[in-house]
Short mmCIF file of C-alpha atoms in Angstrom, two decimals:
data_model
loop_
_atom_site.label_atom_id
_atom_site.label_comp_id
_atom_site.label_asym_id
_atom_site.label_seq_id
_atom_site.Cartn_x
_atom_site.Cartn_y
_atom_site.Cartn_z
CA MET A 1 118.59 -34.80 -76.93
CA ASN A 2 115.26 -33.19 -77.83
CA THR A 3 112.99 -33.97 -80.78
CA PHE A 4 114.54 -31.45 -83.14
CA GLU A 5 118.10 -32.51 -82.45
CA THR A 6 117.20 -36.19 -82.93
CA LEU A 7 115.43 -35.45 -86.20
CA GLU A 8 118.28 -33.27 -87.43
CA LYS A 9 120.75 -36.09 -86.73
CA LYS A 10 118.58 -38.55 -88.66
CA ARG A 11 118.31 -36.07 -91.52
CA ARG A 12 122.10 -35.69 -91.77
CA ILE A 13 122.60 -39.45 -91.85
CA ALA A 14 119.90 -39.87 -94.50
CA LYS A 15 121.37 -37.06 -96.59
CA LEU A 16 124.89 -38.52 -96.27
CA GLY A 17 123.65 -41.95 -97.33
CA LYS A 18 121.83 -40.52 -100.35
CA THR A 19 124.84 -38.41 -101.35
CA VAL A 20 127.19 -41.41 -101.11
CA SER A 21 124.83 -43.60 -103.19
CA ILE A 22 124.47 -41.00 -105.93
CA THR A 23 128.24 -40.41 -105.92
CA VAL A 24 128.86 -44.13 -106.39
CA ILE A 25 126.41 -44.23 -109.33
CA ILE A 26 128.02 -41.20 -110.99
CA ALA A 27 131.51 -42.63 -110.40
CA ALA A 28 130.37 -45.91 -111.95
CA ALA A 29 129.06 -44.07 -114.99
CA VAL A 30 132.39 -42.23 -115.40
CA CYS A 31 134.25 -45.50 -114.94
CA ALA A 32 132.11 -47.15 -117.62
CA LEU A 33 132.76 -44.29 -120.06
CA PHE A 34 136.51 -43.90 -119.61
CA TRP A 35 137.92 -47.11 -118.12
CA SER A 36 135.99 -50.33 -117.89
CA ILE A 37 132.37 -50.81 -118.77
CA TRP A 38 132.09 -53.96 -116.63
CA TRP A 39 133.34 -52.22 -113.49
CA GLY A 40 131.01 -49.41 -114.36
CA ILE A 41 128.03 -51.78 -114.46
CA VAL A 42 129.06 -53.39 -111.17
CA GLY A 43 129.48 -49.97 -109.57
CA ALA A 44 126.10 -48.76 -110.87
CA ILE A 45 124.32 -51.85 -109.55
CA GLY A 46 126.08 -51.43 -106.20
CA GLY A 47 125.13 -47.76 -106.10
CA CYS A 48 121.48 -48.55 -106.85
CA ILE A 49 121.37 -51.23 -104.16
CA LEU A 50 122.98 -48.79 -101.73
CA LEU A 51 120.37 -46.15 -102.64
CA ILE A 52 117.53 -48.62 -102.04
CA VAL A 53 119.01 -49.58 -98.66
CA VAL A 54 119.55 -45.93 -97.69
CA ASP A 55 116.00 -45.08 -98.70
CA ARG A 56 114.52 -48.00 -96.73
CA TYR A 57 116.57 -47.73 -93.57
CA TRP A 58 117.46 -44.05 -93.32
CA ILE A 59 115.37 -41.75 -95.54
CA LYS A 60 111.91 -43.28 -95.00
CA PRO A 61 112.41 -43.66 -91.21
CA TYR A 62 113.50 -40.00 -91.03
CA ILE A 63 110.39 -38.87 -92.91
CA ARG A 64 108.22 -41.12 -90.72
CA ALA A 65 109.77 -39.76 -87.52
CA TYR A 66 109.37 -36.17 -88.78
CA LYS A 67 105.71 -36.73 -89.48
CA GLU A 68 104.87 -38.75 -86.39
CA GLN A 69 106.65 -36.47 -83.99
CA LEU A 70 106.58 -32.99 -85.42
CA VAL A 71 103.68 -32.88 -87.88
CA LYS A 72 101.31 -34.68 -85.53
CA GLU A 73 102.18 -32.33 -82.66
CA ILE A 74 101.48 -29.22 -84.72
CA LEU A 75 98.28 -30.63 -86.22
CA SER A 76 96.89 -31.44 -82.77
CA GLU A 77 97.29 -27.78 -81.69
CA THR A 78 94.29 -26.79 -83.79
CA ILE A 79 92.51 -29.92 -84.96
CA ASP A 80 90.22 -31.79 -82.57
CA ASP A 81 89.82 -35.61 -82.49
CA LEU A 82 92.92 -35.86 -84.65
CA SER A 83 93.87 -39.04 -86.43
CA TYR A 84 97.00 -38.79 -88.58
CA ASN A 85 98.34 -41.57 -90.75
CA PRO A 86 101.41 -40.54 -92.78
CA ILE A 87 101.03 -43.44 -95.22
CA GLY A 88 97.22 -43.55 -95.43
CA GLY A 89 94.93 -41.57 -97.68
CA ILE A 90 91.42 -40.93 -98.95
CA ARG A 91 90.12 -44.12 -100.53
CA ARG A 92 89.94 -44.27 -104.30
CA ASP A 93 86.28 -45.33 -104.27
CA THR A 94 85.39 -42.28 -102.14
CA ILE A 95 86.53 -40.04 -104.97
CA ASP A 96 85.16 -42.32 -107.68
CA SER A 97 81.73 -42.35 -106.02
CA THR A 98 81.37 -38.59 -106.51
CA GLY A 99 81.28 -39.24 -110.26
CA MET A 100 82.99 -35.87 -110.69
CA MET A 101 86.66 -36.73 -111.09
CA SER A 102 88.58 -38.82 -113.59
CA ILE A 103 90.32 -41.56 -111.61
CA GLY A 104 93.03 -42.77 -113.96
CA ASN A 105 94.97 -45.99 -113.41
CA VAL A 106 97.60 -44.69 -110.98
CA TYR A 107 96.41 -43.58 -107.56
CA GLN A 108 98.85 -42.53 -104.83
CA VAL A 109 97.97 -41.02 -101.48
CA ASN A 110 99.66 -40.13 -98.22
CA ASP A 111 99.27 -37.96 -95.11
CA LEU A 112 95.72 -38.86 -94.17
CA ILE A 113 94.39 -36.39 -91.61
CA GLU A 114 91.02 -36.92 -89.98
CA GLY A 115 89.52 -34.74 -87.33
CA SER A 116 87.25 -31.81 -86.72
CA TYR A 117 87.58 -28.06 -86.59
CA LYS A 118 84.85 -25.84 -85.14
CA GLY A 119 82.62 -28.90 -85.07
CA VAL A 120 83.07 -29.63 -88.78
CA ARG A 121 84.33 -33.17 -89.41
CA PHE A 122 86.79 -33.56 -92.26
CA SER A 123 89.41 -35.78 -93.78
CA GLN A 124 92.27 -34.76 -96.03
CA SER A 125 95.09 -36.44 -97.83
CA ASP A 126 97.72 -35.65 -100.39
CA ILE A 127 96.83 -37.27 -103.65
CA GLN A 128 98.27 -37.98 -107.07
CA ILE A 129 96.09 -39.37 -109.84
CA GLU A 130 97.63 -40.26 -113.16
CA GLN A 131 96.67 -42.01 -116.33
CA THR A 132 99.47 -43.97 -117.94
CA TYR A 133 99.15 -45.57 -121.30
CA THR A 134 101.32 -47.11 -123.95
CA ASP A 135 101.28 -45.52 -127.33
CA TYR A 136 102.04 -47.70 -130.33
CA ARG A 137 103.36 -45.76 -133.29
CA PHE A 138 104.52 -46.65 -136.73
CA SER A 139 108.24 -46.02 -136.95
CA ILE A 140 111.27 -47.57 -138.61
CA ASN A 141 113.19 -47.06 -135.39
CA PRO A 142 112.08 -49.84 -132.99
CA ARG A 143 112.81 -47.61 -129.98
CA LYS A 144 110.23 -45.09 -131.13
CA GLN A 145 107.48 -47.62 -131.82
CA ILE A 146 106.37 -47.90 -128.22
CA GLN A 147 106.05 -44.80 -126.11
CA ASP A 148 104.84 -44.70 -122.51
CA THR A 149 102.96 -41.57 -121.56
CA ALA A 150 101.68 -40.41 -118.19
CA ILE A 151 99.10 -37.68 -117.77
CA THR A 152 98.72 -36.23 -114.30
CA TYR A 153 95.06 -35.61 -113.58
CA LEU A 154 95.55 -34.28 -110.07
CA LYS A 155 98.49 -33.66 -107.79
CA GLY A 156 97.72 -31.88 -104.58
CA ARG A 157 95.11 -32.35 -101.90
CA TRP A 158 91.66 -33.86 -101.58
CA LEU A 159 89.48 -32.83 -98.66
CA VAL A 160 86.12 -34.25 -97.61
CA PHE A 161 83.90 -32.31 -95.22
CA ASP A 162 81.09 -34.33 -93.69
CA PHE A 163 77.83 -32.66 -92.66
CA PRO A 164 74.90 -33.96 -90.65
CA HIS A 165 72.32 -33.53 -93.41
CA GLN A 166 72.08 -34.24 -97.12
CA PHE A 167 72.39 -31.63 -99.81
CA ASN A 168 69.34 -31.72 -102.05
CA CYS A 169 71.32 -31.79 -105.28
CA ASN A 170 74.64 -32.88 -106.75
CA LEU A 171 76.58 -29.71 -107.41
CA GLN A 172 79.97 -29.26 -109.00
CA VAL A 173 81.83 -25.98 -109.11
CA ARG A 174 85.06 -26.34 -111.01
CA ASP A 175 87.86 -24.11 -112.11
CA ARG A 176 87.59 -23.54 -115.85
CA SER A 177 91.16 -24.81 -116.22
CA PHE A 178 90.56 -27.99 -114.18
CA LYS A 179 90.62 -30.25 -117.20
CA HIS A 180 90.09 -33.68 -115.68
CA ALA A 181 86.98 -33.08 -113.59
CA LYS A 182 83.91 -34.94 -114.87
CA ARG A 183 80.47 -33.44 -115.25
CA PRO A 184 77.97 -35.02 -112.78
CA GLY A 185 76.28 -37.79 -114.74
CA GLY A 186 78.78 -37.45 -117.57
CA TRP A 187 78.11 -36.22 -121.08
CA LEU A 188 76.29 -39.33 -122.32
CA TYR A 189 73.20 -41.09 -121.02
CA SER A 190 73.07 -41.39 -117.26
CA ARG A 191 70.51 -41.69 -114.46
CA ILE A 192 71.94 -38.44 -113.09
CA LYS A 193 70.97 -35.47 -115.23
CA SER A 194 72.89 -32.30 -114.62
CA GLU A 195 72.76 -28.94 -116.33
CA LYS A 196 75.21 -26.12 -116.66
CA ILE A 197 74.23 -23.13 -114.54
CA GLN A 198 75.06 -19.47 -114.76
CA ALA A 199 75.46 -18.01 -111.30
CA LYS A 200 74.98 -14.46 -112.68
CA SER A 201 78.13 -13.16 -111.04
CA GLU A 202 80.65 -11.98 -113.61
CA ALA A 203 83.81 -12.73 -111.60
CA PHE A 204 82.50 -16.12 -110.50
CA ASP A 205 81.28 -17.21 -113.96
CA ARG A 206 84.59 -16.13 -115.46
CA THR A 207 86.53 -18.35 -113.04
CA PHE A 208 84.26 -21.35 -112.50
CA GLU A 209 81.88 -23.63 -114.37
CA VAL A 210 78.88 -24.87 -112.43
CA TYR A 211 76.95 -28.09 -113.02
CA ALA A 212 74.03 -29.19 -110.87
CA THR A 213 71.14 -31.62 -110.85
CA ASP A 214 68.75 -28.97 -109.45
CA GLU A 215 69.19 -25.33 -110.39
CA SER A 216 67.31 -23.72 -107.52
CA GLU A 217 68.99 -25.90 -104.91
CA ALA A 218 72.35 -25.06 -106.44
CA LEU A 219 71.61 -21.34 -106.26
CA ARG A 220 70.41 -21.77 -102.68
CA LEU A 221 73.91 -22.99 -101.81
CA LEU A 222 75.70 -20.55 -104.10
CA THR A 223 74.76 -17.37 -102.26
CA PRO A 224 76.72 -14.22 -103.21
CA ASP A 225 78.76 -14.52 -99.99
CA PHE A 226 79.57 -18.17 -100.64
CA MET A 227 80.60 -17.46 -104.23
CA LYS A 228 82.89 -14.70 -103.00
CA ALA A 229 84.37 -17.14 -100.48
CA MET A 230 84.99 -19.70 -103.24
CA LEU A 231 86.84 -17.09 -105.26
CA GLN A 232 88.93 -16.35 -102.18
CA VAL A 233 89.76 -20.06 -101.83
CA LYS A 234 90.83 -20.16 -105.47
CA GLU A 235 93.10 -17.17 -104.89
CA ASP A 236 94.68 -18.72 -101.77
CA SER A 237 95.26 -22.11 -103.38
CA TYR A 238 97.95 -21.55 -106.04
CA GLY A 239 96.27 -24.16 -108.21
CA GLU A 240 92.99 -25.25 -109.75
CA VAL A 241 90.15 -26.04 -107.38
CA LEU A 242 87.13 -28.28 -107.60
CA PHE A 243 84.14 -28.27 -105.25
CA CYS A 244 81.71 -31.20 -105.28
CA PHE A 245 78.57 -31.36 -103.16
CA VAL A 246 77.41 -34.97 -103.10
CA GLY A 247 75.11 -36.55 -100.51
CA SER A 248 76.07 -35.07 -97.17
CA LYS A 249 79.66 -34.33 -98.14
CA LEU A 250 81.58 -31.45 -99.65
CA HIS A 251 84.65 -32.62 -101.54
CA ILE A 252 87.32 -30.05 -102.34
CA ALA A 253 90.23 -30.86 -104.63
CA VAL A 254 93.21 -28.55 -104.95
CA ASN A 255 95.55 -29.20 -107.86
CA ASP A 256 98.54 -27.23 -106.55
CA LYS A 257 101.19 -29.77 -107.69
CA ARG A 258 102.55 -29.97 -104.10
CA ASP A 259 103.09 -32.71 -101.61
CA SER A 260 102.33 -31.18 -98.23
CA PHE A 261 103.96 -31.99 -94.85
CA GLU A 262 107.12 -33.28 -96.56
CA PRO A 263 110.48 -32.47 -94.96
CA SER A 264 113.45 -31.32 -96.97
CA LEU A 265 116.45 -33.63 -96.90
CA GLN A 266 118.86 -31.06 -98.23
CA SER A 267 118.49 -28.09 -95.87
CA SER A 268 119.00 -28.14 -92.09
CA LEU A 269 115.98 -28.67 -89.92
CA ASP A 270 115.27 -25.20 -88.59
CA ARG A 271 112.82 -25.29 -85.69
CA GLU A 272 110.85 -22.17 -86.55
CA ALA A 273 110.88 -22.71 -90.30
CA ALA A 274 109.70 -26.32 -89.92
CA ARG A 275 106.91 -25.35 -87.53
CA GLN A 276 105.80 -22.55 -89.85
CA SER A 277 105.82 -24.79 -92.91
CA ILE A 278 103.74 -27.48 -91.18
CA ALA A 279 101.40 -24.86 -89.69
CA ASP A 280 100.88 -23.33 -93.15
CA ASP A 281 99.88 -26.73 -94.56
CA ARG A 282 97.58 -27.30 -91.58
CA ASP A 283 96.06 -23.83 -91.71
CA PHE A 284 94.98 -24.43 -95.30
CA ILE A 285 92.36 -26.81 -93.89
CA THR A 286 91.18 -24.51 -91.10
CA ASP A 287 91.18 -21.51 -93.42
CA LEU A 288 88.84 -23.40 -95.74
CA VAL A 289 86.35 -23.88 -92.89
CA ASP A 290 86.65 -20.20 -91.90
CA THR A 291 86.54 -18.74 -95.40
CA LEU A 292 83.64 -20.88 -96.60
CA LYS A 293 81.93 -20.64 -93.18
CA LEU A 294 81.32 -24.38 -93.15
CA ASP A 295 80.47 -24.23 -89.45
CA GLU A 296 77.36 -22.13 -90.12
CA ARG A 297 73.74 -23.18 -90.23
CA LEU A 298 73.57 -23.73 -94.00
CA PHE A 299 75.94 -26.67 -93.64
CA VAL A 300 75.83 -27.98 -90.09
CA GLY A 301 72.16 -27.20 -89.35
CA GLU A 302 70.91 -26.10 -85.95
CA MET B 1 69.65 -28.01 -161.98
CA PRO B 2 72.51 -26.94 -159.66
CA ALA B 3 70.56 -23.77 -158.89
CA LEU B 4 67.54 -25.85 -157.90
CA ILE B 5 69.66 -28.02 -155.61
CA ALA B 6 71.17 -24.89 -154.02
CA ILE B 7 67.72 -23.44 -153.40
CA VAL B 8 66.49 -26.70 -151.84
CA VAL B 9 69.58 -26.87 -149.57
CA ILE B 10 69.15 -23.25 -148.46
CA LEU B 11 65.45 -23.85 -147.77
CA LEU B 12 66.28 -26.95 -145.74
CA ILE B 13 68.85 -25.03 -143.71
CA LEU B 14 66.32 -22.27 -143.03
CA ILE B 15 63.66 -24.76 -141.98
CA ILE B 16 66.06 -26.59 -139.66
CA TRP B 17 67.19 -23.28 -138.17
CA TYR B 18 63.57 -22.13 -137.68
CA VAL B 19 62.53 -25.39 -135.98
CA SER B 20 65.58 -25.50 -133.70
CA THR B 21 65.11 -21.84 -132.69
CA MET B 22 61.42 -22.40 -132.01
CA ASN B 23 62.23 -25.48 -129.92
CA GLY B 24 64.84 -23.48 -128.01
CA LEU B 25 62.25 -20.81 -127.18
CA ARG B 26 59.65 -23.40 -126.13
CA THR B 27 62.24 -25.17 -123.95
CA ALA B 28 63.12 -21.85 -122.32
CA GLN B 29 59.42 -21.29 -121.58
CA VAL B 30 59.14 -24.70 -119.96
CA LYS B 31 62.23 -23.99 -117.85
CA ILE B 32 60.59 -20.77 -116.66
CA GLN B 33 57.44 -22.68 -115.72
CA GLU B 34 59.56 -25.21 -113.86
CA ALA B 35 61.39 -22.45 -112.00
CA GLU B 36 58.07 -20.76 -111.22
CA SER B 37 56.75 -23.93 -109.64
CA GLY B 38 59.95 -24.01 -107.57
CA ILE B 39 59.06 -20.51 -106.32
CA ASP B 40 55.52 -21.64 -105.52
CA VAL B 41 56.82 -24.54 -103.46
CA ALA B 42 59.35 -22.40 -101.62
CA LEU B 43 56.87 -19.58 -101.01
CA ALA B 44 54.20 -21.97 -99.75
CA LYS B 45 56.78 -23.54 -97.44
CA ARG B 46 57.74 -20.13 -96.09
CA CYS B 47 54.18 -18.98 -95.54
CA ASP B 48 53.32 -22.28 -93.89
CA SER B 49 56.27 -22.01 -91.50
CA LEU B 50 55.33 -18.43 -90.66
CA THR B 51 51.70 -19.39 -90.01
CA LYS B 52 52.86 -22.05 -87.55
CA GLN B 53 55.16 -19.54 -85.93
CA LEU B 54 52.27 -17.09 -85.61
CA ASP B 55 50.34 -19.76 -83.71
CA VAL B 56 53.16 -20.02 -81.20
CA CYS B 57 53.29 -16.22 -80.89
CA LYS B 58 49.58 -15.86 -80.07
CA GLY B 59 49.22 -13.89 -76.91
CA PHE B 60 52.52 -12.12 -77.35
CA MET B 61 51.68 -10.02 -80.38
CA LYS B 62 49.56 -6.91 -80.05
CA HIS B 63 47.44 -7.55 -83.14
CA GLU B 64 45.31 -10.61 -83.80
CA THR B 65 47.44 -13.15 -85.61
CA ALA B 66 44.49 -13.94 -87.92
CA THR B 67 45.11 -10.62 -89.70
CA PHE B 68 48.70 -11.58 -90.45
CA GLU B 69 47.67 -15.06 -91.52
CA LYS B 70 45.35 -13.57 -94.15
CA VAL B 71 48.13 -11.36 -95.54
CA ILE B 72 50.51 -14.26 -96.09
CA ALA B 73 47.94 -16.74 -97.42
CA MET B 74 48.75 -18.01 -100.90
CA ARG B 75 45.95 -17.90 -103.48
CA SER B 76 45.72 -19.79 -106.72
CA GLY B 77 46.30 -17.90 -109.98
CA MET B 78 48.62 -15.27 -108.47
CA THR B 79 50.78 -13.35 -110.91
CA MET B 80 54.54 -13.23 -110.46
CA GLY B 81 54.29 -9.65 -109.18
CA GLU B 82 51.71 -10.72 -106.57
CA LYS B 83 53.93 -13.60 -105.47
CA ALA B 84 56.87 -11.23 -105.13
CA ALA B 85 54.74 -8.86 -103.03
CA LEU B 86 53.65 -11.82 -100.90
CA ALA B 87 57.29 -12.79 -100.37
CA GLU B 88 58.02 -9.26 -99.19
CA GLU B 89 55.12 -9.29 -96.76
CA ALA B 90 56.29 -12.65 -95.45
CA GLU B 91 59.74 -11.16 -94.88
CA LYS B 92 58.24 -8.19 -93.00
CA LEU B 93 56.20 -10.56 -90.85
CA ALA B 94 59.25 -12.71 -90.12
CA ALA B 95 61.08 -9.56 -88.98
CA THR B 96 58.15 -8.61 -86.74
CA ILE B 97 58.11 -12.06 -85.18
CA ARG B 98 61.85 -11.86 -84.52
CA PHE B 99 61.37 -8.42 -82.98
CA THR B 100 58.53 -9.71 -80.78
CA ALA B 101 60.64 -12.66 -79.65
CA GLU B 102 63.41 -10.27 -78.56
CA ALA B 103 60.92 -8.52 -76.29
CA TYR B 104 59.63 -11.77 -74.72
CA PRO B 105 62.45 -14.04 -73.53
CA GLU B 106 60.02 -16.85 -72.64
CA LEU B 107 58.88 -16.93 -76.26
CA LYS B 108 62.43 -16.79 -77.62
CA SER B 109 63.55 -19.67 -75.44
CA SER B 110 60.56 -21.86 -76.31
CA GLU B 111 61.60 -25.07 -78.11
CA ASN B 112 58.72 -24.79 -80.58
CA PHE B 113 59.64 -21.26 -81.49
CA ARG B 114 63.29 -22.10 -82.03
CA THR B 115 62.45 -25.08 -84.24
CA LEU B 116 60.11 -22.95 -86.32
CA GLN B 117 62.73 -20.19 -86.55
CA VAL B 118 65.09 -22.67 -88.19
CA ALA B 119 62.29 -23.81 -90.53
CA VAL B 120 61.54 -20.20 -91.50
CA ALA B 121 65.22 -19.46 -92.19
CA ASP B 122 65.50 -22.68 -94.21
CA ALA B 123 62.43 -21.76 -96.24
CA GLU B 124 63.87 -18.30 -96.88
CA GLU B 125 67.06 -19.83 -98.27
CA HIS B 126 65.02 -22.09 -100.56
CA LEU B 127 63.02 -19.09 -101.73
CA GLN B 128 66.19 -17.14 -102.48
CA GLY B 129 67.56 -20.02 -104.52
CA ALA B 130 64.26 -20.50 -106.37
CA ARG B 131 64.04 -16.78 -107.06
CA ARG B 132 67.55 -16.58 -108.48
CA ALA B 133 66.94 -19.67 -110.61
CA TYR B 134 63.66 -18.23 -111.91
CA ASN B 135 65.14 -14.81 -112.68
CA ALA B 136 68.14 -16.39 -114.41
CA ASN B 137 65.83 -18.40 -116.68
CA VAL B 138 63.65 -15.36 -117.37
CA SER B 139 66.69 -13.25 -118.19
CA ALA B 140 68.00 -15.87 -120.62
CA TYR B 141 64.58 -16.20 -122.28
CA ASN B 142 63.98 -12.44 -122.54
CA GLN B 143 67.43 -11.94 -124.04
CA LYS B 144 66.58 -14.47 -126.75
CA LEU B 145 63.38 -12.56 -127.53
CA VAL B 146 65.19 -9.31 -128.22
CA THR B 147 68.26 -10.58 -130.06
CA PHE B 148 68.34 -11.00 -133.81
CA PRO B 149 67.60 -13.38 -135.55
CA THR B 150 65.82 -15.27 -132.72
CA SER B 151 63.51 -12.27 -132.28
CA MET B 152 62.03 -12.93 -135.74
CA VAL B 153 61.02 -16.47 -134.81
CA ALA B 154 59.77 -15.28 -131.40
CA SER B 155 57.43 -12.73 -132.96
CA MET B 156 56.22 -15.32 -135.51
CA ILE B 157 55.19 -17.78 -132.81
CA GLY B 158 53.84 -15.09 -130.47
CA CYS B 159 56.37 -15.27 -127.63
CA LYS B 160 56.01 -12.57 -125.00
CA PRO B 161 58.62 -11.48 -122.43
CA ALA B 162 58.27 -13.08 -118.99
CA SER B 163 58.22 -11.00 -115.82
CA PHE B 164 60.89 -11.21 -113.18
CA PHE B 165 60.25 -12.16 -109.60
CA GLU B 166 60.20 -8.67 -108.10
CA ALA B 167 57.29 -6.65 -106.68
CA THR B 168 56.23 -3.55 -108.62
CA ALA B 169 56.16 -0.17 -106.88
CA THR B 170 52.34 -0.07 -106.93
CA GLN B 171 52.01 -3.47 -105.33
CA LYS B 172 54.50 -2.48 -102.63
CA GLN B 173 52.39 0.60 -101.78
CA ASP B 174 48.98 -1.11 -101.85
CA VAL B 175 49.67 -3.69 -99.18
CA LYS B 176 50.52 -2.00 -95.89
CA ILE B 177 50.32 -3.53 -92.48
CA SER B 178 50.76 -1.61 -89.27
CA PHE B 179 52.53 -3.41 -86.48
CA ASP B 180 51.86 -0.80 -83.81
#
């Protein structure tokens, strides 16, 4: 039995287990409504336990096998020195140290990919950053007095490209609608002083806001060709984008509300469709290097 | 009495507006000076790299390199137009050096030459960034001078438009170098 057939078998078992668990929970709810509430509660608890067991022993292993066997194989076709960890991710302090992104109090990552393409070293992971807080309100109804709210700051990808030399300024180029990016140095007193810059390109200034600690260095990086490339990245991303040049690294955040490299449990595992889907997620990284020309002298030096 | 208070309030508002507009214009002037010094640094870096490259090219170029060194020497007190003309001459010289290197493979493959080529390209990028930053600041400042009501304050305090970093037609014609 080859890889695809094995994975497809695991998928069917996982799907069956999930379907049975959900059916038991729904049946318990119906039982509670129309027959016996106690049997309903017992059935619901049993269904939930069954769902947890199915998730731990069937669903998660299927996803792990899919990623370790199929995703890794397709990634290695294009990416050199590949290291792929389905449960790892970019560290929280890596993003926090840029000073350009709100971090929130919920931080979830997966699918850490590290490697190089055309000599450009990078790491990427899926990321979800949220801020949850409890709102206390005055209300006669006790149920409405406490309300939990979650704001999603970022759901998508975070990429870090590492270059051999330092950039001479901290530069942030952010989508105008990327609400939860932070200005370098913040708005209040800080050692880092940044200013808002006009790049003098109508299309670019309409789409992005630019903050930098050194205007001429920022404009040295933001050549007309590079600005055009950034606009192309924005168009290809289906979400808000954020570019941060800090130290020797370029951080790119894409808020496309997607979790990449995830298999579907519901539909059959089609060989070509699965390969194409994984390749599309992989090619996003290589397309970034090609579109932004990150392998050229401005970034990698001589 | 209410009329007096209204007059005092209006006067205060006008004074605050005048002072803040004047400060805005002065700040814009300082930003232009800052950007100009960025151009000076980048231009000096470029000319310095080219001078070193000329040293390496001695013996390969038909003309004495001293002539070229004089053309790209920075002088103190240069106007923005003169600096722009100097940048153009530096660019022409860089092109000539590249052309010469193509004709002499031993020069092109020399380690020194290659290192300096990278330094020259790096300096050019810095100059481009400094030029765009300078011109952006000048554009913002000049726009303030011509728009009402800032133009009133500008004429009161004697603000004059700043010149962009671009060579005038006359300066382009005056400085000619033959590479034959």
